[in-house]
XYZ file of C-alpha atoms in Angstrom:
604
model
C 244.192 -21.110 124.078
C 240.995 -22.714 123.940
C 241.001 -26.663 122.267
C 238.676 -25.766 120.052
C 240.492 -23.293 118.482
C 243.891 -25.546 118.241
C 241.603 -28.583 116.743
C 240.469 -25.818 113.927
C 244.163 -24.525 113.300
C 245.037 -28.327 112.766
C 242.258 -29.240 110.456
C 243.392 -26.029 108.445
C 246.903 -27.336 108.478
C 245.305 -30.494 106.638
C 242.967 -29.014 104.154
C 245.938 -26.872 102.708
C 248.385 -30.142 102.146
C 245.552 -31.589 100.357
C 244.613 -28.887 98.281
C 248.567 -28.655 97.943
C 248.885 -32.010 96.834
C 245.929 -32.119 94.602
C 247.396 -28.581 92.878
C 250.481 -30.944 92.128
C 248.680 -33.791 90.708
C 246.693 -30.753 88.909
C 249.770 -29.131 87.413
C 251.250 -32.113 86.067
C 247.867 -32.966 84.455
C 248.257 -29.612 82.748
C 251.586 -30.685 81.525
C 250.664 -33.374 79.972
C 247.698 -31.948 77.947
C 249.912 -28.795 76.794
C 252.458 -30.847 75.862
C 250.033 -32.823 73.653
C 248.813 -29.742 72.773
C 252.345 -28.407 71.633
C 253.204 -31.510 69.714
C 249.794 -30.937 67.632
C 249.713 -27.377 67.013
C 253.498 -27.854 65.603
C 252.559 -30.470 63.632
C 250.058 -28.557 62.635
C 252.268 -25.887 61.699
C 254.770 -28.288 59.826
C 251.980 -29.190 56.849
C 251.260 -26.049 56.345
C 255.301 -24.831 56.071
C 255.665 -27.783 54.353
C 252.500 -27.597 51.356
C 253.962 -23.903 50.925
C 257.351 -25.207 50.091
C 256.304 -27.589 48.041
C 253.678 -24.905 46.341
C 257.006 -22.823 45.760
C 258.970 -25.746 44.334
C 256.186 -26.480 41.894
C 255.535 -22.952 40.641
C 259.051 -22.482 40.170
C 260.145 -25.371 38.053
C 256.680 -25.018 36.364
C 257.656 -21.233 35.582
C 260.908 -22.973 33.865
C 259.252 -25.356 31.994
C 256.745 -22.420 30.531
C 259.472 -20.617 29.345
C 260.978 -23.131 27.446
C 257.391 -23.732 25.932
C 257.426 -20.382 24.665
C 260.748 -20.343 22.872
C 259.803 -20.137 19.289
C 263.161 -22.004 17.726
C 263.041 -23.180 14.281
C 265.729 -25.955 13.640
C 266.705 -27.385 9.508
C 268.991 -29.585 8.078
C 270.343 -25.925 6.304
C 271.064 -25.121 9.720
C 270.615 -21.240 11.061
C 273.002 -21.822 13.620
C 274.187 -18.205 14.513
C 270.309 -17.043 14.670
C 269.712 -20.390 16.991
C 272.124 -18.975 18.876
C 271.939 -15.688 19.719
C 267.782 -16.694 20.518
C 269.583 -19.054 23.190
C 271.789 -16.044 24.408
C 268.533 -14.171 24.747
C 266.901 -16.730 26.599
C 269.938 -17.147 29.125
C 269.551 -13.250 29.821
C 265.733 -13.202 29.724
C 265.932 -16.024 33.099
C 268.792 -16.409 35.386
C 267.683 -19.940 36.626
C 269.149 -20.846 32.755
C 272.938 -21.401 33.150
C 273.358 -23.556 30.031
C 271.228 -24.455 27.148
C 272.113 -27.676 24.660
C 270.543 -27.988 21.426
C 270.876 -31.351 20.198
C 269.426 -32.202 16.874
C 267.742 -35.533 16.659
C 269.851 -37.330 13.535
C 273.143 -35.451 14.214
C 274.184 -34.985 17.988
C 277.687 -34.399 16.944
C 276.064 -31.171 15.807
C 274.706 -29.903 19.431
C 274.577 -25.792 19.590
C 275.692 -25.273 23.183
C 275.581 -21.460 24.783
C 276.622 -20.677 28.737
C 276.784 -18.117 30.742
C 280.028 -17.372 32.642
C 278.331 -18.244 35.934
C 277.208 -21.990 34.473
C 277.994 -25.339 36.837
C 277.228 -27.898 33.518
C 278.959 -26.314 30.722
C 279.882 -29.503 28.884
C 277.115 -31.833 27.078
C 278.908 -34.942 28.445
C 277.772 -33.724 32.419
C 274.262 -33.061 30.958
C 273.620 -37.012 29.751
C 274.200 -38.009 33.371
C 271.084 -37.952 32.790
C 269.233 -41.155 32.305
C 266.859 -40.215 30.408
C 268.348 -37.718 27.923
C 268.619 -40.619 25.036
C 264.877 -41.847 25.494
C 264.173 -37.979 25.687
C 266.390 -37.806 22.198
C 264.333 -41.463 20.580
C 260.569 -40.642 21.928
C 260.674 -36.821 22.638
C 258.133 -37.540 25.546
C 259.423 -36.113 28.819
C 258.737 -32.646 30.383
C 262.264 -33.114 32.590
C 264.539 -36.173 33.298
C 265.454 -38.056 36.566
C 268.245 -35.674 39.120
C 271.674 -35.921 38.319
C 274.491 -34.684 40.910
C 278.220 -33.015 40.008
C 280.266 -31.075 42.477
C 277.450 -31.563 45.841
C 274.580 -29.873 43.424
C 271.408 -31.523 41.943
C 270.541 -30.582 38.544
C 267.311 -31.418 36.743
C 267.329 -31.102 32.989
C 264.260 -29.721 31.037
C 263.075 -30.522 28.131
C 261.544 -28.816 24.805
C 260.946 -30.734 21.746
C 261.864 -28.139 18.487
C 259.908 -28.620 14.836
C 260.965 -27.422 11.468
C 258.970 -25.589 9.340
C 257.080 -28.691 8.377
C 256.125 -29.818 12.024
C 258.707 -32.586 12.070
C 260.339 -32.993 15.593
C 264.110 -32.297 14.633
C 265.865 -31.530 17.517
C 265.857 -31.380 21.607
C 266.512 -28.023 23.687
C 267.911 -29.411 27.041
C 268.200 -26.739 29.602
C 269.770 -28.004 33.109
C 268.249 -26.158 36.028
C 270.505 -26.347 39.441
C 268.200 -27.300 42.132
C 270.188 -24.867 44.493
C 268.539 -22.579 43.079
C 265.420 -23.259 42.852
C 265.600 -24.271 47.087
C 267.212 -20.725 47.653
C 263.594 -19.237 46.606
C 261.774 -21.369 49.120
C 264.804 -21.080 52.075
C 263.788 -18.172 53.961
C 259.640 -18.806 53.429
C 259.912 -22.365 55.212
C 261.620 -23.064 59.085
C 265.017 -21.197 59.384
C 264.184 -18.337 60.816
C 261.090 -19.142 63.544
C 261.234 -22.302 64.184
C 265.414 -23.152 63.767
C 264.569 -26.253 61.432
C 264.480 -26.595 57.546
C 262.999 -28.337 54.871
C 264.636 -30.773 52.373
C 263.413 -32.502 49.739
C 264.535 -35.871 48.303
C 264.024 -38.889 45.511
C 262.750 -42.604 45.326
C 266.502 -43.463 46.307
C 265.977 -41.314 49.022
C 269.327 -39.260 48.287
C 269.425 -35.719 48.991
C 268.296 -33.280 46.021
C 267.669 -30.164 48.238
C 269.542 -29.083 51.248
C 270.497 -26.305 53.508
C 273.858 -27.920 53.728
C 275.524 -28.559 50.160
C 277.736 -31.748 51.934
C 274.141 -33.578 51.990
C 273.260 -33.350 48.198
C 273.454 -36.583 46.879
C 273.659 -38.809 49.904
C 271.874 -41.282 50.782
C 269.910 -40.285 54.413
C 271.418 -43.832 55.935
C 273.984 -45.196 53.495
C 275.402 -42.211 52.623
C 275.443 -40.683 56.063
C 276.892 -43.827 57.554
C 280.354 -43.476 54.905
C 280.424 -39.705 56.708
C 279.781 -40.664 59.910
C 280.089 -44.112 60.878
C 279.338 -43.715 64.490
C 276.249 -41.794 65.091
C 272.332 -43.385 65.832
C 270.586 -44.290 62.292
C 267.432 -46.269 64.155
C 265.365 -43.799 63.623
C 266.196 -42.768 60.279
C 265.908 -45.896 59.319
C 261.942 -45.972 60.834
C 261.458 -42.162 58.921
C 263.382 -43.761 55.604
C 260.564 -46.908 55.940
C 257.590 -44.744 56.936
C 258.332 -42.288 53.873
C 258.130 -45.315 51.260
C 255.423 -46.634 52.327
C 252.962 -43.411 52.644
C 251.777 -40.887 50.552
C 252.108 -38.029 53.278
C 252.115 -37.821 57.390
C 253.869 -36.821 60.286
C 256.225 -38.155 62.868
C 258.431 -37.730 65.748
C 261.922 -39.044 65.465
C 265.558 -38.825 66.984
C 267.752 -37.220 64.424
C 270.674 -34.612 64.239
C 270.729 -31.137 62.558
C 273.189 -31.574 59.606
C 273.864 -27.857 59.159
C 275.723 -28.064 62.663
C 279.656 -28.409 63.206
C 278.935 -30.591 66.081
C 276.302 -33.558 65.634
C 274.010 -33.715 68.457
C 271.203 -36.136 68.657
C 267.719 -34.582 69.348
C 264.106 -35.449 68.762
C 262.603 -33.954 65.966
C 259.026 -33.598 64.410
C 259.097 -33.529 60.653
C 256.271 -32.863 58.403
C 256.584 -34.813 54.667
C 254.604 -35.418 51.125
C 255.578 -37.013 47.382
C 254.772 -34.490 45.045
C 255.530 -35.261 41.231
C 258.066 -33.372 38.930
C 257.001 -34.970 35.565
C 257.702 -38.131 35.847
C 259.577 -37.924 38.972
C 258.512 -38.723 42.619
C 260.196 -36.118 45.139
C 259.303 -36.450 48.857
C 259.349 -32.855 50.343
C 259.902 -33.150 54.717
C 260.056 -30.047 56.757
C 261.037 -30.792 59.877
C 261.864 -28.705 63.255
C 263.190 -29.739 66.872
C 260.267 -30.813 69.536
C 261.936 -29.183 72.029
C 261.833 -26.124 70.694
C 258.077 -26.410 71.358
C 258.156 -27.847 75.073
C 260.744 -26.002 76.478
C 258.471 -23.186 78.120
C 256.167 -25.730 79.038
C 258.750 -27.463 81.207
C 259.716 -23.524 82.544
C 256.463 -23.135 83.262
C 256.218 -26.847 84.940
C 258.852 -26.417 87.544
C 257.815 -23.171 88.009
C 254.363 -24.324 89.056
C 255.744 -27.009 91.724
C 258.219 -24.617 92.816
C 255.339 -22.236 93.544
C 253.431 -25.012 95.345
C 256.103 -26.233 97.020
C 256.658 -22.493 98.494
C 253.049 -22.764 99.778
C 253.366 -25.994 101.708
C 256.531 -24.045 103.316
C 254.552 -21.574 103.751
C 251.946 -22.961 105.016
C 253.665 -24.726 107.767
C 256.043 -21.748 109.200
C 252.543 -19.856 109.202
C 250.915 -22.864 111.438
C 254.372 -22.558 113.495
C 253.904 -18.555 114.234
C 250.202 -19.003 115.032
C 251.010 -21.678 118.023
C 253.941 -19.344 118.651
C 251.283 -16.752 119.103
C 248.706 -18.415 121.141
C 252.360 -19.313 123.889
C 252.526 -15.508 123.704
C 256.149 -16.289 122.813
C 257.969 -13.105 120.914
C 257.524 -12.133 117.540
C 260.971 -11.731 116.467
C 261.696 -14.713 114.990
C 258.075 -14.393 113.185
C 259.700 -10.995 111.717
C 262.623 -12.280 110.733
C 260.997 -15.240 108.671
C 258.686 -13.196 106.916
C 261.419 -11.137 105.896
C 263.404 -13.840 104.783
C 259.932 -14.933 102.923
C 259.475 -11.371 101.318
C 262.812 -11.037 99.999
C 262.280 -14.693 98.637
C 258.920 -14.152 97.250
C 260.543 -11.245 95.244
C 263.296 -13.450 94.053
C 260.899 -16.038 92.574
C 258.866 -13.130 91.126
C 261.748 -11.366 89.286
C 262.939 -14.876 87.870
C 259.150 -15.086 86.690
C 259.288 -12.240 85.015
C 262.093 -12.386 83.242
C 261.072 -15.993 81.854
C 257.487 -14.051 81.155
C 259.475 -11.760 79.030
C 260.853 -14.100 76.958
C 257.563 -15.703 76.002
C 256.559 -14.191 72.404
C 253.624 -16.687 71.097
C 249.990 -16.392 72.263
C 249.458 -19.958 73.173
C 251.975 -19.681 76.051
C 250.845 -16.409 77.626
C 247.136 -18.368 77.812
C 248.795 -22.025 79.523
C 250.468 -19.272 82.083
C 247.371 -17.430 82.669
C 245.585 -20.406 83.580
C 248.281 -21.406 86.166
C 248.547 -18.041 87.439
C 244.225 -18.558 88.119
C 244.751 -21.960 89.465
C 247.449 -20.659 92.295
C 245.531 -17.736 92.714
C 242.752 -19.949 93.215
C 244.140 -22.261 96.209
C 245.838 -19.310 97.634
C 242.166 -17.939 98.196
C 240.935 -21.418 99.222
C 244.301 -21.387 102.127
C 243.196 -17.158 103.188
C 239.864 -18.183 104.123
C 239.862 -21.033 107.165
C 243.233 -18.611 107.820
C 240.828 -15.584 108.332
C 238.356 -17.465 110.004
C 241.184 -19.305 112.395
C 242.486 -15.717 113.211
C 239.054 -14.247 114.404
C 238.941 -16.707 116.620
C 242.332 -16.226 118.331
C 241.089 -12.296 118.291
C 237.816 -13.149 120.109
C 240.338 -15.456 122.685
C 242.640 -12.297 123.408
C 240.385 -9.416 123.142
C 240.938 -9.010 126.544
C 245.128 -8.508 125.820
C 245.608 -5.022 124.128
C 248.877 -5.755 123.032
C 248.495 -9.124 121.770
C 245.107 -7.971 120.204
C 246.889 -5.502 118.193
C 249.056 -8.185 116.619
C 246.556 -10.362 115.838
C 244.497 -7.790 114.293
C 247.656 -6.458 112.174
C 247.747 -10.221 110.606
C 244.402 -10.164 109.887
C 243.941 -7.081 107.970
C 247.270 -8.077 106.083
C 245.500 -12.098 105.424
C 242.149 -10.028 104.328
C 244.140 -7.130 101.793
C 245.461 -10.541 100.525
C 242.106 -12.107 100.030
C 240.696 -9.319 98.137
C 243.520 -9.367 95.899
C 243.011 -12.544 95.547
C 239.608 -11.990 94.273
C 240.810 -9.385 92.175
C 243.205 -11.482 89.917
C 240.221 -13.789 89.672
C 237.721 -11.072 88.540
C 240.009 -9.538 86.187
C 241.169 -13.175 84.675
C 237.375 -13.602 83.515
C 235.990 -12.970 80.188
C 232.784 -12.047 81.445
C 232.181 -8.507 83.112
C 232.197 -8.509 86.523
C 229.693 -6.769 88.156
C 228.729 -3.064 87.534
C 227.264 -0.493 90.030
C 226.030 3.484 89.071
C 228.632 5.845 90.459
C 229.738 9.423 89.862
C 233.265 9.069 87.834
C 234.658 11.782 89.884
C 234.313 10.416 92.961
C 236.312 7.008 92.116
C 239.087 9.216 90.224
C 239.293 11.233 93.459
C 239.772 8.705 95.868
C 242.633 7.057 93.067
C 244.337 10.170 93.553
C 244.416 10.821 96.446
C 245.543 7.929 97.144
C 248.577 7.497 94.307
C 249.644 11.768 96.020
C 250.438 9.247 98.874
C 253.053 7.503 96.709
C 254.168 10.146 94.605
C 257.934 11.375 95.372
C 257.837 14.856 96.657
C 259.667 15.999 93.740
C 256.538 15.330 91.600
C 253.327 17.056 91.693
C 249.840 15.455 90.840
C 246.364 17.298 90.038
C 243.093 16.950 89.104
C 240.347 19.108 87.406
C 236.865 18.083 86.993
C 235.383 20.261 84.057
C 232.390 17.538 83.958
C 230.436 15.004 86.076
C 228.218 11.879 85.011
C 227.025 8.870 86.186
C 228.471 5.705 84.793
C 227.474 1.804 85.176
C 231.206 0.659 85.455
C 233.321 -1.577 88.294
C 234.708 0.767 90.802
C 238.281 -1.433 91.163
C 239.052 -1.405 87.538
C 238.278 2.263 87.063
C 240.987 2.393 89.982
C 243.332 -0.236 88.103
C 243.366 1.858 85.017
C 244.164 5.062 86.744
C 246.722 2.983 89.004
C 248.606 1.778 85.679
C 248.826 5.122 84.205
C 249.720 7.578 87.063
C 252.704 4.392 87.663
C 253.663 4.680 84.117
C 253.579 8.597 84.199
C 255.688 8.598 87.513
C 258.354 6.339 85.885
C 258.354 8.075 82.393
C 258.437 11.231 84.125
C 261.799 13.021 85.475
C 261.858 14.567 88.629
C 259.980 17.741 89.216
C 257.431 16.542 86.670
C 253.621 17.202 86.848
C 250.745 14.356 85.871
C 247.128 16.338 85.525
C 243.962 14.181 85.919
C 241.397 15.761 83.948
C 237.356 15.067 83.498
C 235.842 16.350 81.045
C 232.560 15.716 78.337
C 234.064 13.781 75.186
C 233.716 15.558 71.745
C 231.124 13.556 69.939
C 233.426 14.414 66.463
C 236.825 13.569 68.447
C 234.904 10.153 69.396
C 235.886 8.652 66.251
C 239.664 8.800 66.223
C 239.773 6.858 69.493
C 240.834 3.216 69.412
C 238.365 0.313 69.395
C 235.995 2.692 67.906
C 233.091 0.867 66.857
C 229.372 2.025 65.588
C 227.410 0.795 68.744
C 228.820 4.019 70.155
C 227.107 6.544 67.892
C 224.770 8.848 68.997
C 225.965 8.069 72.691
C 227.588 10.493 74.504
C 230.842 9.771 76.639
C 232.507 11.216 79.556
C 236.670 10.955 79.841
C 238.709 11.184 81.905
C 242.727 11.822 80.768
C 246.087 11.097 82.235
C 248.747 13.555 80.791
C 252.552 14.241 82.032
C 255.397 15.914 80.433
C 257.635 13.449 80.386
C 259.878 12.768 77.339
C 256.831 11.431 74.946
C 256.544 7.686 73.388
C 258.144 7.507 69.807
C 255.943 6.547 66.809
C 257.755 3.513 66.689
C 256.952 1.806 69.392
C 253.101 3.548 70.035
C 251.812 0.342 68.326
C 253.855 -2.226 70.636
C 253.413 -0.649 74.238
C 250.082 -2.489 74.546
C 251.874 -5.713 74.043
C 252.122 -8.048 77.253
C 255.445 -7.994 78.459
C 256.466 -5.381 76.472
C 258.736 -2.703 78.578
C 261.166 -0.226 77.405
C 262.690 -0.034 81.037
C 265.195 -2.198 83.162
C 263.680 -5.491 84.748
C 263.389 -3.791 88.233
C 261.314 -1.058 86.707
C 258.722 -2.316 85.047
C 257.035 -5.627 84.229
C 255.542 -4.785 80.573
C 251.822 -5.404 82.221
C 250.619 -2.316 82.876
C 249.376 -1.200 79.723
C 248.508 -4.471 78.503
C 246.159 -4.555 81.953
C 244.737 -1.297 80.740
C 244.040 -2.010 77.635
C 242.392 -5.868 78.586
C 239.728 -3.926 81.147
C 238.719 -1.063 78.420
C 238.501 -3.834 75.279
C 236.648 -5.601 78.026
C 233.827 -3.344 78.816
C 233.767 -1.854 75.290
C 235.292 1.422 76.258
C 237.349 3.537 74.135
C 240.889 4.384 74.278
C 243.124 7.128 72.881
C 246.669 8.354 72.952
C 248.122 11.285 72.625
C 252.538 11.474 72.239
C 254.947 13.998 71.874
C 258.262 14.871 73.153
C 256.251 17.448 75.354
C 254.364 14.781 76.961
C 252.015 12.392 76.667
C 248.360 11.644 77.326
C 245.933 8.705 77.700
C 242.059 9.189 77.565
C 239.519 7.104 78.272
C 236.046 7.652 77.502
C 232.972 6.017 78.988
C 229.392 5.774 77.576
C 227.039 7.830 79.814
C 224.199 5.653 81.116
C 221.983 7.323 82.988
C 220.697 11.259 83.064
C 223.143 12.365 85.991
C 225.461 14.713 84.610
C 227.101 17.528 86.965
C 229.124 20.550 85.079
């Protein structure tokens, strides 16, 4: 082999490690910023989970407190005890939340009216002046609700209603205890414990526990009290989040903590989301909090995943520079074989495991941080296929003279070049822009896709096409052919053997136009050509029509089907403003497409 073409091969060599090593520099950058990016948007999310609890814990004790406003008791020295009383029984049915209700007249409290209901937690009048404030409450008759009280790990709040005689004289208190329990039941399920595995708590100036998913934390202390239960775990940080809640209004923070719902007490970092709201004349801090981790852990997936991809590029890259000088010795090709094998079956290995960890992603914001590392390897893979190319028309201008060897070389190249284009593809497609559009005749594309995909099909299955109708269409030739490729795939596999797929053109009903999806009024008065994909396979259910556009959404095993196809269908006809229909039964089922007709060609 000529010098020349070794020096190039080497410089080629070089250029790929750098571009290698810059991709890993380039990954990690991407980390970072997602993981900054992560730790916002869920902070983020936290104030908003966290202004709706406290929304719900308003509106609710709020609700309570206009009840008791509209109780219309009338309380004398004569005393009208029974009516009093049955009023009380009628408020205790008219609102659960009411377990007890105390009526304690102002010059006599040795005279109380007490009613319960057989479900009530404070049932005696001596639990309900735990609270502080019930004998200013009983002297001024100036509070809405007293300070928290606990009995038997629960937090009770008492309301208050001041009660006139006939005269307007203030002659007695209505004290209604509320159980906090609850009230925090209501707001449970609309805060973190269902998506995000956290929960919200809510707590007062003494920064004890009034509201928690775990009834062994009401009435602790978050450091003192925790440290009597358990006297050996980290309180560092608790003790920062205890300091930073005194001393501000509202904010957010990231902190090591444990989740004290759990049996076993592990330390993780949490972020937490808090604000003092005011109960009367009580200050409550409400914190939601949920685990960071839960928020980076497909961005570290999707981290080694990216240097493991890179790192199977530099291999790559060097076994490939070891067959080429291999091939320029005119040494055997065996060994080559046997790598690329080896390579294959690895390469399918790595893909599966991608999948699978593809599948399990269910929020937006991580199917966009993977598509931009899927364009970025796509990307240097293209930038490695081209001095390849161009290194391997050299060697075939060297051995043009050697059939045999020619042959080989030439096999490589057209395998490097199908690559390329792909390449290109993945690039195209990954665009928001449309890619460039050429004037074709629709059946000529859809021919040549099915001809192709009768190649493919088992002989078991038979594929047609009929062409009713002919146009001219501005459109890109290669995703007309992706379209049909994803359907006549999905037909095949929803299909059972001895099944038939029919290809049909035809001119699109201007009054059918309307009932296809993504409909919009930029297509009236336009006329459209289709083409549909129908088989009589066992139909889609209604159920899960409106999910089968979802990425990664597949109904088959995971070495069937990716969940892509569709989703890749539907991406290229939302991106060129075409319309899309389907068509299900357990007969069959059909997908059309319809096109806007651009130019005056049409063919019957």
């Amino acid at each position: 082999m000529k010098k020349k073409s070794l020096k190039w091969l080497n410089i080629g060599l070089i250029v790929i490690i750098s571009i290698t090593i810059l991709g890993f520099f380039g990954i990690y950058y991407s980390y970072k910023q997602s993981k900054e990016y992560a730790l916002d948007f869920g902070q983020s999310q936290l104030m908003k989970i966290n202004k709706a609890a406290i929304l719900l814990i308003q509106s609710s004790i709020d609700d309570q407190k206009e009840i008791l406003q509209q109780v219309g008791l009338v309380y004398n020295s004569k005393g009208q005890q029974e009516i009093i009383q049955e009023q009380l029984k009628n408020l205790l049915t008219k609102d659960k939340k009411f377990q007890s209700l105390f009526l304690i007249p102002l010059k006599d409290t040795s005279a109380s009216l007490e009613v319960s209901s057989s479900i009530a937690t404070i049932d005696s009048l001596d639990l309900v002046q735990k609270d502080t404030l019930l004998n200013k409450e009983l002297t001024t008759a100036s509070y809405e609700n007293g300070t928290v009280y606990f009995y038997k790990n629960k937090a009770f709040l008492n309301l208050y209603q001041p009660i006139y005689d006939e005269t307007g004289q203030l002659t007695a208190v209505l004290v209604a205890p509320i159980n906090l329990d609850a009230i925090y039941r209501t707001i449970e399920d609309a805060t973190l414990n269902n998506e995000y595995n956290g929960y919200t708590m809510v707590k007062n100036k003494e920064m004890k526990v009034i509201m928690h998913p775990s009834a062994e934390q009401i009435g602790l202390n978050i450091i003192t009290g925790r440290k009597q239960l358990y006297p050996d775990l980290n309180y560092n940080d608790l003790e920062r989040l205890e300091q930073q809640q005194l001393t501000h209004q509202s904010g957010t923070l990231t902190y090591y903590s444990y989740w004290w719902t759990s049996k076993k007490l592990n330390r993780v970092l949490k972020i937490a989301a808090y604000q003092w709201i005011t109960i009367g004349n009580q200050k409550w801090v409400v914190a939601s909090s949920t685990e960071f981790n839960r928020h980076n852990a497909v961005l570290k997936q999707e981290f080694i995943i990216g240097i493991g991809v890179l790192s199977i590029f530099t291999i790559v890259v060097f076994l490939l520079y070891l067959n080429m000088k291999n091939i320029i010795r005119r040494e055997k090709f065996s060994l080559e074989n046997q790598k690329l094998l080896s390579q294959k079956s690895h390469q399918e290995s790595k893909y599966e495991l991608e999948k699978n960890l593809l599948q399990e992603s269910k929020q937006e914001s991580k199917l966009e941080i993977i598509g931009l590392l899927t364009t970025s390897i796509v990307h240097d893979l293209n930038n490695f296929l081209t001095p390849l190319l161009g290194n391997i028309e050299l060697l075939l201008e060297d051995y043009k003279d050697n059939p045999e060897l020619y042959e080989e070389l030439m096999e490589i190249y057209i395998a490097a070049q199908k690559g390329h284009d792909l390449s290109k593809r993945v690039l195209n497609f990954s665009k928001v822009s449309l890619t460039e559009r050429d004037a074709f005749y629709l059946s000529a594309i859809v021919q040549d896709s099915v001809n192709t995909m009768t190649i493919l099909m088992p002989r078991t299955m038979k594929l047609t096409m009929i062409r009713n109708f002919d146009a001219e269409i501005l459109a890109d030739a290669d995703e007309i052919q992706m379209i049909i490729y994803n359907l006549i795939i999905n037909s095949m596999q929803a299909s059972k053997q001895g099944g038939t797929i029919q290809v049909t053109i035809d001119l699109a009903n201007p009054k059918k136009i309307k009932t296809y999806m993504n409909y919009s009024h930029q297509h009236i008065n336009k006329e459209h050509i289709q083409f549909t994909i129908s088989d009589n396979g066992p139909g889609i259910s209604k159920d899960i029509q409106a999910k089968i556009f979802t990425p990664f959404f597949t109904t088959k095993s995971t070495e069937d089907g990716t969940g892509l196809g569709l989703f890749i269908v539907q991406s290229i006809i939302k991106k060129n403003d075409w319309l899309l229909k389907l068509e299900s039964s357990p007969e069959g089922t059909s997908f059309s497409i319809a096109i806007p007709i651009e130019t005056n060609h049409t063919m019957h």
